[in-house]
Amino acid sequence: MTFTLQLGEQAPSFSLPATDGKTYSLENFSDAETLVVFFTCNHCPFVTGSDEVTRQTVEKFADKGVQFVGINSNSKNTYEHDSFEHMVERMAEQKFPWTYVRDESQEVAKAYGALRTPHFYVFDKDRKLVYTGRGVDNPRDASKITVNDLESALSEHVAGKKISVPLTNPIGCNVKWDGQDEHWMPAAACDLV
């Protein structure tokens, strides 16, 4: 059995609380032609280093029927800054153009097979997986990005083309699983794929 969701597989369902005070499920995004589910967090330097690039991608495809939902599954016991309260604060400060939900139990991360933060999953209208992996080739330092795999995949998909590179390795921090103590690591220390 493979840990992460495979191309062509159906998006696992979820029902999670968001920073805007509402609870969201897959059905809340049923009007989206394309849905991007991505696993993210508050502190990872690979997330914070590429958030503005992700924002630009969201804004670029907003009028093309593409919606984004960011899921924070990191254990607040492993990394306290990933608590729901800090998520609310971060959205208030940054005003990101996506829905930001909390996966406290980590069951959704397990269902998707989320490996890193950030880790992107692109689903078609039928919610079948058409792209998964990294957003860009250098998420930690936006000035060094040479490839935006997520944007390329979305461009091809919304144009009705076959995605030429549907699978890449996500680059970022490991998902912080509950019960795995990483406090010995420096805050910026993250593993690369």
Phi, psi and omega in degrees: 000133180272141186288316186263152182305139183263152177306136180091346180282157182283145176295124175297143181284161176205162172214105191226146179284142181248166181294343179273006177091355179261168174249135184240144173232175177305323183298333179294344182249020187296338179276354179281128175294324181225135178239128176254116174256125178226142180267127189215186179197191184265333195241336187304129181296338177284332175283305184296331179288339184237004180303320182289329175292318177298318178303314180298321179294316178303312183293324181296324186255004183301324182269010178248019176079020180256128176240152183237138171229123178264133181243125174258110180253359184297140179290125176288342176287330177276320181218099189301331182293348178269015178292160179301320181300319178290329175298314180300315179299317183294319178293324178296322180285313190268335181051051179294146183272038176225163174280133184240112186243159184249125178254075186300320184283344184069008181293325180290318177300320179292321180296322179276337185076039180297131184253324190221168165238118001272154176220120187256143176228122180251126182243142178280187183302326179274005180063038171263141183289124180244342176208141172210146177141221185278162171276305183225170184277348178217072185292341182281331182224098185301333181290345182254009180290130175243339182227132174245088185297323181296313181295320178298315180297316180294319179301314180294317184296312182291339176275000179080015180266162174286136180288123187287328176233086186277351186220122175225166176278128175293143179244124178164198178281150171298147169301134182274095182284142180298138179090354176256104185282118178243021183293341178288342182278144171300151186304326184270358183282118179224150180275146172259150175289000000 
